[in-house]
GROMACS .gro file of N, CA and C in nm:
model
  378
    1VAL      N    1   0.053  -0.158   0.014
    1VAL     CA    2  -0.001   0.013   0.019
    1VAL      C    3   0.083   0.125  -0.001
    2GLN      N    4   0.075   0.226  -0.083
    2GLN     CA    5   0.147   0.333  -0.077
    2GLN      C    6   0.102   0.434  -0.217
    3LEU      N    7   0.138   0.576  -0.131
    3LEU     CA    8   0.079   0.691  -0.183
    3LEU      C    9   0.181   0.780  -0.235
    4GLN      N   10   0.206   0.794  -0.325
    4GLN     CA   11   0.323   0.876  -0.403
    4GLN      C   12   0.312   1.024  -0.403
    5ALA      N   13   0.320   1.101  -0.336
    5ALA     CA   14   0.306   1.280  -0.373
    5ALA      C   15   0.397   1.329  -0.491
    6SER      N   16   0.372   1.365  -0.558
    6SER     CA   17   0.476   1.473  -0.664
    6SER      C   18   0.445   1.581  -0.709
    7GLY      N   19   0.498   1.670  -0.762
    7GLY     CA   20   0.448   1.773  -0.832
    7GLY      C   21   0.506   1.915  -0.772
    8GLY      N   22   0.585   1.866  -0.624
    8GLY     CA   23   0.600   1.988  -0.567
    8GLY      C   24   0.749   2.084  -0.656
    9GLY      N   25   0.752   2.211  -0.631
    9GLY     CA   26   0.858   2.286  -0.643
    9GLY      C   27   0.917   2.395  -0.615
   10LEU      N   28   0.979   2.488  -0.657
   10LEU     CA   29   0.970   2.641  -0.648
   10LEU      C   30   0.914   2.708  -0.759
   11VAL      N   31   0.829   2.772  -0.688
   11VAL     CA   32   0.708   2.863  -0.799
   11VAL      C   33   0.721   3.021  -0.745
   12GLN      N   34   0.688   3.126  -0.805
   12GLN     CA   35   0.673   3.235  -0.778
   12GLN      C   36   0.526   3.275  -0.740
   13ALA      N   37   0.530   3.352  -0.684
   13ALA     CA   38   0.370   3.377  -0.610
   13ALA      C   39   0.273   3.431  -0.742
   14GLY      N   40   0.197   3.398  -0.736
   14GLY     CA   41   0.071   3.405  -0.825
   14GLY      C   42   0.073   3.276  -0.943
   15ASP      N   43   0.223   3.211  -0.977
   15ASP     CA   44   0.186   3.079  -1.032
   15ASP      C   45   0.133   2.992  -0.978
   16PRO      N   46   0.100   2.909  -1.088
   16PRO     CA   47   0.035   2.786  -1.069
   16PRO      C   48   0.105   2.633  -1.031
   17LEU      N   49   0.055   2.576  -1.006
   17LEU     CA   50   0.143   2.467  -0.970
   17LEU      C   51   0.017   2.344  -0.959
   18ARG      N   52   0.079   2.192  -1.010
   18ARG     CA   53  -0.025   2.034  -0.996
   18ARG      C   54   0.042   1.977  -0.930
   19LEU      N   55  -0.039   1.921  -0.755
   19LEU     CA   56   0.049   1.808  -0.744
   19LEU      C   57  -0.041   1.685  -0.768
   20SER      N   58   0.052   1.588  -0.760
   20SER     CA   59   0.002   1.436  -0.787
   20SER      C   60  -0.027   1.354  -0.669
   21CYS      N   61  -0.080   1.238  -0.686
   21CYS     CA   62  -0.082   1.154  -0.518
   21CYS      C   63  -0.125   1.050  -0.621
   22GLU      N   64  -0.086   0.934  -0.642
   22GLU     CA   65  -0.063   0.798  -0.713
   22GLU      C   66  -0.082   0.727  -0.590
   23ALA      N   67  -0.172   0.619  -0.613
   23ALA     CA   68  -0.181   0.524  -0.508
   23ALA      C   69  -0.198   0.371  -0.606
   24SER      N   70  -0.141   0.314  -0.490
   24SER     CA   71  -0.095   0.167  -0.526
   24SER      C   72  -0.112   0.071  -0.393
   25GLY      N   73  -0.165  -0.077  -0.466
   25GLY     CA   74  -0.184  -0.155  -0.380
   25GLY      C   75  -0.310  -0.120  -0.286
   26ILE      N   76  -0.407  -0.025  -0.307
   26ILE     CA   77  -0.535  -0.069  -0.289
   26ILE      C   78  -0.678  -0.013  -0.358
   27THR      N   79  -0.783  -0.065  -0.382
   27THR     CA   80  -0.910  -0.034  -0.493
   27THR      C   81  -0.916   0.125  -0.427
   28PHE      N   82  -0.826   0.199  -0.513
   28PHE     CA   83  -0.872   0.360  -0.498
   28PHE      C   84  -0.987   0.407  -0.477
   29SER      N   85  -1.105   0.342  -0.547
   29SER     CA   86  -1.222   0.426  -0.566
   29SER      C   87  -1.286   0.385  -0.445
   30MET      N   88  -1.223   0.296  -0.350
   30MET     CA   89  -1.301   0.281  -0.229
   30MET      C   90  -1.270   0.375  -0.109
   31TYR      N   91  -1.153   0.456  -0.129
   31TYR     CA   92  -1.075   0.529  -0.039
   31TYR      C   93  -1.154   0.693  -0.056
   32ILE      N   94  -1.197   0.759   0.044
   32ILE     CA   95  -1.145   0.891   0.019
   32ILE      C   96  -1.049   0.979   0.027
   33MET      N   97  -0.996   1.062  -0.027
   33MET     CA   98  -0.889   1.129  -0.021
   33MET      C   99  -0.854   1.297   0.040
   34GLY      N  100  -0.740   1.341   0.099
   34GLY     CA  101  -0.734   1.445   0.128
   34GLY      C  102  -0.598   1.481   0.119
   35TRP      N  103  -0.564   1.624   0.102
   35TRP     CA  104  -0.431   1.667   0.117
   35TRP      C  105  -0.454   1.761   0.270
   36PHE      N  106  -0.282   1.757   0.276
   36PHE     CA  107  -0.272   1.838   0.386
   36PHE      C  108  -0.171   1.864   0.418
   37ARG      N  109  -0.129   1.970   0.464
   37ARG     CA  110  -0.007   2.055   0.445
   37ARG      C  111   0.083   2.109   0.590
   38GLN      N  112   0.203   2.084   0.602
   38GLN     CA  113   0.296   2.175   0.685
   38GLN      C  114   0.363   2.219   0.660
   39ALA      N  115   0.414   2.339   0.720
   39ALA     CA  116   0.480   2.476   0.703
   39ALA      C  117   0.594   2.455   0.781
   40PRO      N  118   0.705   2.478   0.783
   40PRO     CA  119   0.840   2.500   0.917
   40PRO      C  120   0.797   2.561   1.014
   41GLY      N  121   0.809   2.483   1.128
   41GLY     CA  122   0.796   2.551   1.261
   41GLY      C  123   0.618   2.521   1.292
   42LYS      N  124   0.501   2.479   1.183
   42LYS     CA  125   0.363   2.485   1.249
   42LYS      C  126   0.378   2.328   1.233
   43GLU      N  127   0.206   2.341   1.269
   43GLU     CA  128   0.128   2.241   1.280
   43GLU      C  129   0.080   2.185   1.170
   44ARG      N  130   0.045   2.036   1.100
   44ARG     CA  131  -0.010   2.018   0.945
   44ARG      C  132  -0.150   2.042   0.987
   45GLU      N  133  -0.217   2.087   0.873
   45GLU     CA  134  -0.339   2.146   0.846
   45GLU      C  135  -0.371   2.117   0.693
   46PHE      N  136  -0.525   2.109   0.725
   46PHE     CA  137  -0.612   2.064   0.642
   46PHE      C  138  -0.600   2.108   0.484
   47VAL      N  139  -0.613   2.093   0.382
   47VAL     CA  140  -0.616   2.164   0.252
   47VAL      C  141  -0.750   2.130   0.198
   48ALA      N  142  -0.745   2.006   0.118
   48ALA     CA  143  -0.877   1.963   0.090
   48ALA      C  144  -0.880   1.806   0.073
   49ALA      N  145  -0.986   1.796   0.081
   49ALA     CA  146  -1.067   1.640   0.063
   49ALA      C  147  -1.160   1.642  -0.053
   50ILE      N  148  -1.160   1.481  -0.074
   50ILE     CA  149  -1.282   1.408  -0.224
   50ILE      C  150  -1.325   1.343  -0.168
   51SER      N  151  -1.481   1.308  -0.189
   51SER     CA  152  -1.528   1.151  -0.152
   51SER      C  153  -1.481   1.074  -0.243
   52ARG      N  154  -1.529   0.956  -0.242
   52ARG     CA  155  -1.457   0.841  -0.327
   52ARG      C  156  -1.511   0.847  -0.447
   53SER      N  157  -1.612   0.882  -0.463
   53SER     CA  158  -1.692   0.863  -0.594
   53SER      C  159  -1.823   0.960  -0.644
   54THR      N  160  -1.847   1.049  -0.557
   54THR     CA  161  -1.942   1.154  -0.597
   54THR      C  162  -1.911   1.280  -0.632
   55GLY      N  163  -1.747   1.292  -0.586
   55GLY     CA  164  -1.666   1.357  -0.623
   55GLY      C  165  -1.702   1.506  -0.547
   56THR      N  166  -1.745   1.468  -0.412
   56THR     CA  167  -1.798   1.582  -0.319
   56THR      C  168  -1.685   1.646  -0.247
   57THR      N  169  -1.640   1.770  -0.224
   57THR     CA  170  -1.515   1.810  -0.204
   57THR      C  171  -1.564   1.913  -0.110
   58TYR      N  172  -1.455   1.948  -0.013
   58TYR     CA  173  -1.364   2.053   0.062
   58TYR      C  174  -1.293   2.105   0.080
   59TYR      N  175  -1.277   2.235   0.091
   59TYR     CA  176  -1.116   2.291   0.105
   59TYR      C  177  -1.136   2.391   0.244
   60SER      N  178  -1.038   2.452   0.297
   60SER     CA  179  -0.996   2.538   0.392
   60SER      C  180  -1.045   2.612   0.321
   61ASP      N  181  -1.053   2.750   0.443
   61ASP     CA  182  -1.078   2.852   0.395
   61ASP      C  183  -0.992   2.930   0.354
   62SER      N  184  -0.852   2.906   0.390
   62SER     CA  185  -0.736   2.988   0.297
   62SER      C  186  -0.685   2.975   0.158
   63VAL      N  187  -0.757   2.845   0.126
   63VAL     CA  188  -0.746   2.825   0.004
   63VAL      C  189  -0.875   2.793  -0.084
   64LYS      N  190  -0.969   2.791  -0.022
   64LYS     CA  191  -1.095   2.786  -0.122
   64LYS      C  192  -1.089   2.911  -0.230
   65GLY      N  193  -1.156   2.864  -0.349
   65GLY     CA  194  -1.112   2.951  -0.446
   65GLY      C  195  -1.011   2.949  -0.511
   66ARG      N  196  -0.922   2.913  -0.492
   66ARG     CA  197  -0.747   2.903  -0.538
   66ARG      C  198  -0.699   2.787  -0.573
   67PHE      N  199  -0.746   2.654  -0.517
   67PHE     CA  200  -0.715   2.525  -0.551
   67PHE      C  201  -0.846   2.463  -0.553
   68THR      N  202  -0.790   2.319  -0.637
   68THR     CA  203  -0.901   2.272  -0.690
   68THR      C  204  -0.863   2.139  -0.678
   69ILE      N  205  -0.930   2.032  -0.599
   69ILE     CA  206  -0.890   1.882  -0.556
   69ILE      C  207  -0.965   1.802  -0.654
   70SER      N  208  -0.937   1.712  -0.741
   70SER     CA  209  -0.974   1.646  -0.803
   70SER      C  210  -0.945   1.476  -0.798
   71ARG      N  211  -1.018   1.363  -0.876
   71ARG     CA  212  -0.929   1.256  -0.854
   71ARG      C  213  -0.968   1.171  -0.989
   72ASP      N  214  -0.887   1.078  -1.039
   72ASP     CA  215  -0.939   1.022  -1.177
   72ASP      C  216  -0.925   0.864  -1.101
   73ASN      N  217  -1.044   0.763  -1.065
   73ASN     CA  218  -0.986   0.650  -1.029
   73ASN      C  219  -0.935   0.589  -1.107
   74ALA      N  220  -0.999   0.605  -1.256
   74ALA     CA  221  -0.911   0.492  -1.337
   74ALA      C  222  -0.764   0.474  -1.328
   75LYS      N  223  -0.753   0.609  -1.261
   75LYS     CA  224  -0.523   0.597  -1.290
   75LYS      C  225  -0.497   0.590  -1.163
   76ASN      N  226  -0.609   0.612  -1.042
   76ASN     CA  227  -0.509   0.551  -0.890
   76ASN      C  228  -0.511   0.709  -0.888
   77THR      N  229  -0.563   0.787  -0.887
   77THR     CA  230  -0.484   0.919  -0.904
   77THR      C  231  -0.522   1.019  -0.843
   78MET      N  232  -0.520   1.122  -0.764
   78MET     CA  233  -0.548   1.209  -0.705
   78MET      C  234  -0.507   1.383  -0.741
   79TYR      N  235  -0.522   1.482  -0.747
   79TYR     CA  236  -0.481   1.592  -0.806
   79TYR      C  237  -0.524   1.715  -0.712
   80LEU      N  238  -0.416   1.821  -0.729
   80LEU     CA  239  -0.411   1.892  -0.630
   80LEU      C  240  -0.385   2.027  -0.740
   81GLN      N  241  -0.452   2.096  -0.792
   81GLN     CA  242  -0.458   2.218  -0.870
   81GLN      C  243  -0.430   2.348  -0.759
   82MET      N  244  -0.335   2.406  -0.796
   82MET     CA  245  -0.295   2.541  -0.650
   82MET      C  246  -0.305   2.639  -0.809
   83ASN      N  247  -0.364   2.751  -0.791
   83ASN     CA  248  -0.370   2.831  -0.832
   83ASN      C  249  -0.334   2.964  -0.748
   84SER      N  250  -0.291   3.085  -0.851
   84SER     CA  251  -0.280   3.189  -0.705
   84SER      C  252  -0.196   3.177  -0.645
   85LEU      N  253  -0.105   3.101  -0.614
   85LEU     CA  254   0.005   3.075  -0.498
   85LEU      C  255   0.076   3.165  -0.411
   86LYS      N  256   0.065   3.193  -0.324
   86LYS     CA  257   0.111   3.254  -0.197
   86LYS      C  258   0.247   3.208  -0.103
   87PRO      N  259   0.294   3.348  -0.100
   87PRO     CA  260   0.434   3.304   0.005
   87PRO      C  261   0.367   3.171   0.125
   88GLU      N  262   0.266   3.191   0.166
   88GLU     CA  263   0.183   3.126   0.292
   88GLU      C  264   0.196   2.970   0.232
   89ASP      N  265   0.163   2.991   0.126
   89ASP     CA  266   0.112   2.830   0.094
   89ASP      C  267   0.239   2.786   0.096
   90THR      N  268   0.364   2.794   0.121
   90THR     CA  269   0.502   2.730   0.146
   90THR      C  270   0.482   2.596   0.261
   91ALA      N  271   0.509   2.485   0.223
   91ALA     CA  272   0.489   2.389   0.314
   91ALA      C  273   0.499   2.232   0.227
   92VAL      N  274   0.533   2.140   0.296
   92VAL     CA  275   0.536   2.032   0.241
   92VAL      C  276   0.382   1.975   0.224
   93TYR      N  277   0.331   1.921   0.149
   93TYR     CA  278   0.216   1.881   0.118
   93TYR      C  279   0.192   1.718   0.120
   94ALA      N  280   0.099   1.677   0.174
   94ALA     CA  281   0.130   1.508   0.190
   94ALA      C  282  -0.046   1.482   0.173
   95CYS      N  283  -0.036   1.356   0.065
   95CYS     CA  284  -0.159   1.277   0.049
   95CYS      C  285  -0.193   1.192   0.164
   96ALA      N  286  -0.318   1.170   0.152
   96ALA     CA  287  -0.349   1.079   0.243
   96ALA      C  288  -0.491   0.964   0.211
   97ALA      N  289  -0.561   0.916   0.281
   97ALA     CA  290  -0.640   0.817   0.245
   97ALA      C  291  -0.743   0.725   0.326
   98ARG      N  292  -0.814   0.695   0.323
   98ARG     CA  293  -0.896   0.633   0.439
   98ARG      C  294  -1.023   0.533   0.357
   99PHE      N  295  -1.029   0.467   0.376
   99PHE     CA  296  -1.113   0.371   0.302
   99PHE      C  297  -1.255   0.436   0.372
  100SER      N  298  -1.360   0.365   0.282
  100SER     CA  299  -1.517   0.403   0.306
  100SER      C  300  -1.653   0.368   0.222
  101TYR      N  301  -1.732   0.302   0.295
  101TYR     CA  302  -1.828   0.265   0.199
  101TYR      C  303  -1.903   0.358   0.163
  102ARG      N  304  -1.880   0.492   0.235
  102ARG     CA  305  -2.002   0.592   0.172
  102ARG      C  306  -1.952   0.661   0.058
  103PRO      N  307  -2.015   0.679  -0.021
  103PRO     CA  308  -1.960   0.728  -0.203
  103PRO      C  309  -1.986   0.879  -0.150
  104ALA      N  310  -2.042   0.938  -0.046
  104ALA     CA  311  -1.999   1.121  -0.072
  104ALA      C  312  -1.952   1.146   0.053
  105TYR      N  313  -1.880   1.053   0.165
  105TYR     CA  314  -1.815   1.081   0.282
  105TYR      C  315  -1.648   1.139   0.222
  106TYR      N  316  -1.625   1.232   0.334
  106TYR     CA  317  -1.535   1.329   0.316
  106TYR      C  318  -1.459   1.355   0.496
  107SER      N  319  -1.384   1.331   0.469
  107SER     CA  320  -1.332   1.431   0.605
  107SER      C  321  -1.220   1.570   0.627
  108THR      N  322  -1.176   1.612   0.689
  108THR     CA  323  -1.085   1.728   0.674
  108THR      C  324  -1.040   1.678   0.851
  109ARG      N  325  -1.030   1.587   0.912
  109ARG     CA  326  -0.951   1.560   1.006
  109ARG      C  327  -0.853   1.472   0.995
  110SER      N  328  -0.714   1.456   0.996
  110SER     CA  329  -0.627   1.405   1.010
  110SER      C  330  -0.601   1.283   1.084
  111GLU      N  331  -0.672   1.261   1.173
  111GLU     CA  332  -0.692   1.162   1.258
  111GLU      C  333  -0.781   1.034   1.203
  112ASP      N  334  -0.918   1.075   1.097
  112ASP     CA  335  -0.937   0.985   1.041
  112ASP      C  336  -0.878   0.901   0.904
  113TYR      N  337  -0.777   0.948   0.878
  113TYR     CA  338  -0.688   0.909   0.761
  113TYR      C  339  -0.581   0.826   0.830
  114ASN      N  340  -0.581   0.707   0.762
  114ASN     CA  341  -0.479   0.582   0.801
  114ASN      C  342  -0.388   0.562   0.673
  115ILE      N  343  -0.363   0.608   0.577
  115ILE     CA  344  -0.261   0.591   0.469
  115ILE      C  345  -0.219   0.678   0.425
  116TRP      N  346  -0.120   0.769   0.415
  116TRP     CA  347  -0.017   0.851   0.413
  116TRP      C  348   0.079   0.855   0.318
  117GLY      N  349   0.115   0.974   0.230
  117GLY     CA  350   0.193   0.976   0.134
  117GLY      C  351   0.306   1.030   0.203
  118GLN      N  352   0.439   1.044   0.125
  118GLN     CA  353   0.561   1.110   0.198
  118GLN      C  354   0.581   1.264   0.201
  119GLY      N  355   0.485   1.333   0.125
  119GLY     CA  356   0.489   1.456   0.075
  119GLY      C  357   0.562   1.483   0.016
  120THR      N  358   0.550   1.611  -0.036
  120THR     CA  359   0.614   1.663  -0.146
  120THR      C  360   0.630   1.851  -0.131
  121LEU      N  361   0.719   1.890  -0.136
  121LEU     CA  362   0.798   2.046  -0.075
  121LEU      C  363   0.706   2.153  -0.212
  122VAL      N  364   0.631   2.245  -0.165
  122VAL     CA  365   0.623   2.325  -0.236
  122VAL      C  366   0.691   2.475  -0.175
  123THR      N  367   0.762   2.530  -0.240
  123THR     CA  368   0.789   2.670  -0.170
  123THR      C  369   0.743   2.755  -0.272
  124VAL      N  370   0.691   2.905  -0.231
  124VAL     CA  371   0.617   2.997  -0.309
  124VAL      C  372   0.707   3.101  -0.318
  125SER      N  373   0.800   3.208  -0.350
  125SER     CA  374   0.870   3.296  -0.346
  125SER      C  375   0.756   3.430  -0.387
  126SER      N  376   0.815   3.503  -0.294
  126SER     CA  377   0.778   3.666  -0.300
  126SER      C  378   0.832   3.723  -0.446
   0.00000   0.00000   0.00000
C-alpha cells in the first residue's frame, strides 16, 4: 500500500502548480482522499478533501477559490491544482487516504486517515 505524492517545486507568487498523488496496493475508488500541508515550525493543517465516488469536495478557507482537488479513479490518482499561489502556501504537502463504504463521505481531520504519502515540498517565493 503506497501513496506517492509528486509535483512540488519552487514557484513565484501568483504562479500555478499541480500536485499528484498516485495510489498503489489499494482499490482506489473505495478510498476517500485528502491533502494536508505542514509549514516549517507549524502544525499539519487540512487543505482539501474529496469523496471516493461522488466528487464531493471540501476546502480550507485559506485555499478556497484558489485550489481545486480532483481524482481519476481509473488512474488511481488524485490531484491538487493550485492557482494564485502565495508565500504562505509554502509547505510540505502530503496526501492521505481512508477506506469508506459511503460514496459521498469525506473528512477534514487528519486522524481519520490511515494511509499517508511521503509529502512533496512546495516553495512559493515572493
